[in-house]
Amino acid sequence: MPQRSVPTIEDVARVAGVSRSTASRALLGGASDLARRRVEAAARQLGYSPNPVARALASGSGLRIVVAVHGQHAGQLDDPYTTRVVAAIAGAVAAQGVGVSSRWLPFDGTAAQVLHELGQDRTVCGVVLVNTTEALLAALPRSLRGRVVSIGIGAPGVPCFDVDNAGAAHVILRHLYATGRRRIVMITGPGWLPCAQRPVTAYRDFMAAAGMPVRLVGGDFSARSGREAVAQILARWPDTDAVYAISDAPALGALAALHEHGVGVPHDIAVAGFDDVPLAEFSAPALTTASHPVERIAAAAATAVLAKRSAPVTMFASELIRRRSA
Amino acid sequence: MPQRSVPTIEDVARVAGVSRSTASRALLGGASDLARRRVEAAARQLGYSPNPVARALASGSGLRIVVAVHGQHAGQLDDPYTTRVVAAIAGAVAAQGVGVSSRWLPFDGTAAQVLHELGQDRTVCGVVLVNTTEALLAALPRSLRGRVVSIGIGAPGVPCFDVDNAGAAHVILRHLYATGRRRIVMITGPGWLPCAQRPVTAYRDFMAAAGMPVRLVGGDFSARSGREAVAQILARWPDTDAVYAISDAPALGALAALHEHGVGVPHDIAVAGFDDVPLAEFSAPALTTASHPVERIAAAAATAVLAKRSAPVTMFASELIRRRSA
DNA sequence: GTGAAAGCGCTAACAA
DNA sequence: TTGTTAGCGCTTTCAC
C-alpha cells in the first residue's frame, strides 16, 4: 500500500526488513555490510532522503553554518570580500539542506562571548572564521571544538583554507621585476590581520633578495586607502616605478589617484593588485593582478565544516592575470 | 534546584504554573492575557529562548530561506548583485536562528520543478525570488504559497520589494537634461527581465516628453556589455552627448571603452549609471549614479518571508549621486 | 481557555 | 551487530 507522503526512515527500515535504528546506522555508515546494502537499496527504491531538521534535533547538531567575521565595524559584513564568501557558502551547502548566516566578531572583548553564544546555539552546526587572529583562535570556546574552520590562519584543531597569497605576491613581484621595475612600493593590509602579513613578508624577502629598497605604505583593503597611499608615495619616494597593492580595491584607488596626479600608468608607474575582481578588467588601464578563487575557498571551508574533517591546511593557487597596468 | 543546561519550554511552563501547551500557545501569542503575562515573565526570568530546530520539526516549517535566482546560467549566483542580496539576508536572519542558501532557477523548463522541490523540502521555511518573470510567478507551486516573496516584480500572494528604479531613471535623466544633454542613449538590461523594463519605460517617457530621440542599446548588466555598447553607439549615433546605463557595471564598461576611443568624459559624452557600487567612486572620472539600497531591500524581503506577512508592494527610494562623469 | 497526550523524524543509550 | 526504548524540544489535536 504505497502511501503518497514523503518516506521516512521508518519506511526504509520496513522495506529493508531491519529496525529503524539499524536503518539509521546504515545510512550513517555504521552497520554490517549486508544491512547497509539492503538499507541503501530500500532508500533508493523509495526515493528516501533524510530530513535534516529531525536529524538536527535528535543529534543536537544545528542546521546553519555561521560565517563569523572579525573586524573593526559591523560594516565588514557588507564588504565585497565577505559578501563573496557568504554567498559562495550559501550556494555550496544548499544541497545538504543547510543554510548560512553571518555574524560580526567585534574587536572589543565581546568576540569571545559571541563565539561562546554560537557554541551554545542549537541551530548552529559549524562556524567559518574570517579574518582570524591568533587571539581569536585562542579564545575559541571548547563548545565549538571540531566544528570550526578558518579562512586565513588556522590552529591545531582549526583547519584553515586560503589562497597562497605569499605565492601570489611572488608571482606579481617577479613580473614587476622582469618588466624592469626596481623601486616597488607595497600598499599593505591592516596590520592586525595575520594573513595580510604573508604577502608583506614575501615582499620584504623578495626585495631583500633582489637588493631593492623596502617601501611600505599602510592600507586597509579599501579603494580609499589606495588613493591615500598614492599621495604618500609620491611625496616620500618620487622615484617610485611600481605600486603593488595587497588587493584590487586599493590598486584601483591608486590608479584613480595616479590619474588625478597626472602620472602615466604603466609608463611612469606600474600598478598591480590582487584578487582579480570583476571590474579589474575595466579600469583605465586594465589592472594587472593575480587570481583569487574566493568561491572555491569558501566552498571548501564550508564542506569541511559539514564533514567535520579536513586537512589542517589547504592552500589554493593563484595565477598572474596580466593586463595593461603593469 | 536551578539546573545548569539551557531552559526548555517545559521549565518555563513549570515556573509559570501552566502546562507545556499553554506555555507554547502563550509564546505564540494565543492564550489568555493572564497566562501570557505569567509565561512571558517566566521566560524572561529563565532567559528562555525557543529552540528553532525543535520548533521547525514540530511545525514542519524549516530553517532556511532559499534565494532562488532566475537566469541564463548558474554563474548568476556569483554575480555581485546576487551576492549582495544573499549576504545581506545572511546577516538579517542570523538573530532568528535561520540560515540562507541559494539556488539557480534555469531558463529551461526545470525552474518550476526546482520550485516544487523547494516547496516539498522540509528544511525550507521560505523563498526569496530574484530576477522574477511573470512566467515564473505563474509556475509557483501551491506548496510555497504564503512563504515566498520577490525582489523585483510581484503577484497576488507574492509580496515584492525593490528599488524605485523608474524613479531612479527619472532622477538621472533630469540631471542629464539639466546639464544640457539632449541626445541621451540608454544601455538597457536583459529584455526578459520585467523589472529591467521599468527604467526603459521611464526613459522612453522622459525622452518623448522632452521631444528627444529614443536611442536604446541592449545590454545584460555586465561591464562587458557596456563596453560593447559604446562601439555601437559611436557608430550609429556619432552626435551622442550622454550615455545612461541601467547599472554601474555597464556604465563602467562604457567609461573604459570611451577612454579607449579617446572620447572625453564628461566633456564630449556624459556617463551615468545606477547602483552606486563601491568602486563607482574610483573610476576615471568618478561615476555619477543613483543609490540602490540592496542590503535594505534584501533584509526587508527576508524579514517578510519569516513574518509570513507584508504589504504587497514595498518600494525603496533612490537618490542621485553626483560625481564627475555627468 | 486549558491540560493531557500524541506526534514531528531522527539518533543514541542500552540490552540482548 | 542488532532491536528496543527513550528521548531531542516543540506544536497541535483532542477532550474537558
XYZ file of C-alpha atoms in Angstrom, chain B:
326
model
C 17.017 23.477 42.110
C 18.344 25.535 39.233
C 19.680 23.286 36.503
C 22.672 24.367 34.512
C 21.557 23.497 30.997
C 19.532 25.691 28.662
C 15.933 26.085 29.793
C 13.223 24.451 27.706
C 9.614 25.391 27.354
C 8.939 22.744 29.981
C 10.887 24.779 32.527
C 9.062 27.925 31.545
C 5.717 26.177 31.963
C 6.656 24.892 35.392
C 7.785 28.292 36.626
C 4.693 29.948 35.187
C 2.494 27.318 36.734
C 0.832 26.270 33.499
C 1.004 23.296 31.180
C 3.523 22.996 28.431
C 0.871 23.503 25.777
C -0.368 26.695 27.356
C 3.182 27.948 27.531
C 3.601 27.181 23.860
C 0.392 28.997 22.958
C 1.290 31.947 25.119
C 4.665 32.301 23.411
C 2.961 32.078 20.048
C 0.584 34.819 21.138
C -2.537 32.752 21.692
C -3.534 32.234 25.324
C -5.399 34.249 27.911
C -3.875 37.547 28.878
C -3.129 36.320 32.341
C -1.425 33.167 31.123
C 0.549 35.062 28.548
C 1.834 37.520 31.105
C 2.906 34.811 33.501
C 4.578 32.782 30.781
C 6.398 35.775 29.419
C 7.612 36.670 32.870
C 8.828 33.138 33.471
C 10.577 33.067 30.108
C 12.323 36.321 30.828
C 13.311 35.179 34.270
C 14.823 31.963 32.994
C 16.418 33.588 29.994
C 14.473 31.207 27.836
C 14.599 31.294 24.096
C 12.863 28.702 21.977
C 14.866 26.163 20.029
C 14.139 26.854 16.379
C 15.147 23.337 15.373
C 12.555 21.729 17.597
C 10.019 24.285 16.558
C 10.706 23.600 12.919
C 10.406 19.857 13.344
C 7.148 20.106 15.210
C 5.541 22.618 12.939
C 7.095 21.306 9.749
C 8.363 24.717 8.846
C 12.066 24.591 8.005
C 15.065 26.664 8.951
C 16.475 28.203 5.840
C 15.455 30.826 3.395
C 16.332 29.996 -0.160
C 17.309 32.766 -2.515
C 16.126 31.473 -5.869
C 17.782 33.248 -8.756
C 16.331 33.045 -12.226
C 18.802 33.434 -15.040
C 20.616 32.068 -18.037
C 23.411 30.289 -16.235
C 24.397 29.172 -12.757
C 27.113 31.833 -12.698
C 24.320 34.241 -11.912
C 24.680 33.117 -8.307
C 28.161 34.610 -8.127
C 27.356 37.925 -9.695
C 27.899 40.954 -7.482
C 24.243 41.809 -7.171
C 23.053 38.353 -6.180
C 25.972 38.069 -3.865
C 24.966 41.229 -2.042
C 21.396 40.024 -1.720
C 22.393 36.660 -0.295
C 24.911 38.107 2.123
C 22.501 40.759 3.333
C 19.894 38.133 4.084
C 22.501 36.024 5.847
C 23.123 38.942 8.160
C 19.480 39.838 8.609
C 18.234 36.417 9.651
C 21.086 35.457 11.943
C 19.214 36.589 15.031
C 16.305 34.241 14.405
C 18.484 31.178 14.094
C 17.765 30.893 10.419
C 20.188 30.475 7.540
C 20.211 31.222 3.820
C 21.099 29.163 0.840
C 20.872 29.894 -2.836
C 19.573 28.093 -5.841
C 19.630 28.719 -9.525
C 16.362 28.632 -11.456
C 17.355 27.800 -15.027
C 15.614 29.042 -18.120
C 14.836 25.629 -19.494
C 11.609 24.139 -18.167
C 13.180 22.930 -14.920
C 12.647 26.131 -12.922
C 9.121 25.083 -11.983
C 10.406 21.717 -10.898
C 13.072 23.251 -8.718
C 10.444 25.446 -7.106
C 8.342 22.388 -6.490
C 11.286 20.660 -4.817
C 11.804 23.691 -2.625
C 8.161 23.583 -1.665
C 8.472 19.976 -0.544
C 11.800 20.420 1.195
C 11.234 20.300 4.937
C 14.305 22.411 5.624
C 12.995 25.387 3.675
C 10.963 27.988 5.517
C 10.645 30.441 2.689
C 11.841 31.541 -0.715
C 13.069 34.879 -1.975
C 12.763 35.160 -5.725
C 15.363 37.184 -7.610
C 15.004 38.183 -11.268
C 11.417 37.098 -11.373
C 9.428 36.849 -14.568
C 5.676 36.560 -14.996
C 6.103 33.013 -16.234
C 7.975 32.111 -13.097
C 5.336 33.622 -10.866
C 2.703 31.667 -12.722
C 4.653 28.474 -12.134
C 4.845 28.843 -8.353
C 3.709 25.607 -6.720
C 0.961 25.998 -4.176
C 3.187 24.315 -1.620
C 5.088 27.595 -1.461
C 2.003 29.711 -1.003
C 2.352 32.264 1.754
C 6.072 31.894 2.132
C 7.544 33.384 -0.976
C 8.410 36.963 -1.759
C 10.078 38.577 -4.713
C 12.801 41.108 -5.234
C 11.557 42.626 -8.458
C 8.028 42.132 -9.717
C 5.368 40.545 -7.538
C 1.967 38.953 -7.932
C -1.145 38.380 -5.856
C 0.106 36.464 -2.835
C 3.728 37.258 -3.641
C 4.782 40.494 -1.963
C 7.522 42.308 -3.786
C 10.397 44.537 -2.758
C 12.510 46.662 -4.987
C 14.194 49.946 -5.513
C 12.079 52.505 -7.291
C 14.062 52.163 -10.463
C 11.672 54.178 -12.547
C 12.210 56.986 -10.059
C 15.948 56.490 -10.214
C 15.835 56.690 -14.000
C 13.927 59.933 -13.784
C 16.319 61.489 -11.346
C 19.265 60.667 -13.553
C 17.622 61.716 -16.783
C 16.517 65.002 -15.257
C 20.084 65.596 -14.186
C 21.413 64.863 -17.655
C 18.810 67.136 -19.148
C 19.502 69.887 -16.658
C 23.184 69.787 -17.544
C 22.376 70.286 -21.186
C 22.394 66.780 -22.592
C 19.911 66.196 -25.375
C 20.999 63.103 -27.238
C 20.957 60.527 -24.496
C 21.472 56.845 -25.252
C 20.325 54.219 -22.811
C 22.121 50.904 -22.346
C 19.406 48.516 -21.213
C 19.299 45.304 -19.204
C 18.220 41.893 -20.468
C 14.894 42.031 -22.286
C 13.386 39.077 -20.442
C 13.664 40.717 -17.046
C 10.499 42.674 -16.236
C 11.946 44.964 -13.613
C 14.678 45.954 -16.026
C 11.959 47.309 -18.305
C 10.796 49.904 -15.825
C 13.740 52.238 -16.304
C 13.473 51.702 -20.039
C 9.867 52.781 -19.956
C 10.818 55.724 -17.793
C 13.495 56.615 -20.325
C 11.070 56.365 -23.253
C 8.515 58.536 -21.472
C 11.083 61.096 -20.495
C 12.569 61.363 -23.950
C 9.157 61.562 -25.574
C 8.016 64.278 -23.194
C 11.165 66.285 -23.832
C 10.999 65.761 -27.562
C 14.355 63.992 -27.617
C 15.212 60.921 -29.692
C 14.893 57.453 -28.162
C 18.131 55.534 -28.594
C 18.395 52.120 -26.983
C 21.251 49.647 -26.952
C 20.876 46.191 -25.440
C 22.990 45.064 -22.501
C 22.948 42.495 -19.739
C 24.159 44.258 -16.581
C 27.761 43.310 -17.316
C 30.647 45.710 -17.741
C 31.479 43.903 -20.939
C 28.086 44.724 -22.407
C 28.682 48.374 -21.576
C 31.945 48.299 -23.427
C 30.385 46.675 -26.446
C 27.512 49.114 -26.390
C 29.903 52.015 -26.824
C 31.155 50.679 -30.135
C 27.591 50.566 -31.413
C 26.734 53.943 -30.026
C 29.673 55.707 -31.620
C 28.924 54.056 -34.931
C 25.174 54.608 -35.015
C 24.795 57.981 -33.315
C 28.037 59.975 -33.517
C 26.289 63.015 -32.053
C 25.501 61.295 -28.759
C 26.186 63.505 -25.755
C 25.216 61.223 -22.893
C 25.081 57.534 -22.032
C 22.783 56.295 -19.318
C 23.368 52.690 -18.317
C 20.901 50.551 -16.434
C 23.539 49.815 -13.822
C 27.042 50.737 -12.806
C 28.847 47.774 -14.306
C 27.906 48.592 -17.899
C 28.454 52.262 -17.119
C 31.994 51.498 -16.034
C 32.477 49.312 -19.085
C 31.284 52.214 -21.207
C 33.675 54.541 -19.429
C 36.566 52.215 -20.197
C 35.536 51.972 -23.838
C 35.105 55.708 -24.247
C 38.543 56.169 -22.780
C 39.992 53.737 -25.291
C 38.218 55.540 -28.099
C 39.662 58.832 -26.914
C 36.281 60.337 -26.171
C 36.307 62.868 -23.347
C 34.037 62.209 -20.360
C 32.078 64.218 -19.404
C 33.155 66.832 -21.916
C 32.102 65.023 -25.070
C 29.840 62.409 -23.597
C 28.424 62.260 -20.097
C 28.063 58.844 -18.483
C 25.701 57.851 -15.701
C 24.969 54.506 -14.082
C 22.785 53.137 -11.363
C 23.585 51.244 -8.136
C 26.442 53.220 -6.651
C 28.712 50.197 -6.332
C 31.739 50.667 -4.080
C 34.115 51.220 -6.970
C 31.920 53.762 -8.764
C 33.690 56.445 -6.824
C 37.073 55.374 -8.139
C 36.635 55.293 -11.863
C 38.237 57.952 -14.023
C 36.252 60.127 -13.985
C 34.254 59.169 -10.900
C 30.871 57.812 -11.896
C 27.667 59.766 -11.484
C 24.990 57.321 -10.476
C 21.983 56.743 -8.224
C 21.899 54.851 -4.976
C 20.412 51.385 -4.665
C 19.845 50.109 -1.121
C 20.274 46.437 -1.990
C 21.034 45.429 1.586
C 17.943 47.096 2.965
C 15.750 45.640 0.261
C 17.082 42.138 0.799
C 16.722 42.372 4.549
C 13.138 43.587 4.207
C 12.317 40.728 1.858
C 13.802 38.173 4.223
C 12.006 39.626 7.208
C 8.731 39.493 5.321
C 9.203 35.818 4.434
C 9.863 34.944 8.033
C 6.956 37.011 9.290
C 4.739 35.469 6.608
C 3.134 38.818 6.055
C 3.893 42.058 4.317
C 2.466 44.821 2.202
C 2.013 43.670 -1.397
C 4.485 46.207 -2.739
C 7.393 47.882 -0.992
C 9.478 50.375 -2.921
C 12.757 51.850 -1.770
C 13.855 55.300 -2.787
C 16.954 56.027 -4.802
C 18.891 59.246 -4.867
C 21.235 60.903 -7.278
C 24.920 60.522 -6.503
C 26.545 63.270 -8.437
C 30.200 62.831 -9.324
C 32.369 63.807 -12.271
C 31.188 61.669 -15.160
C 27.909 63.537 -15.654
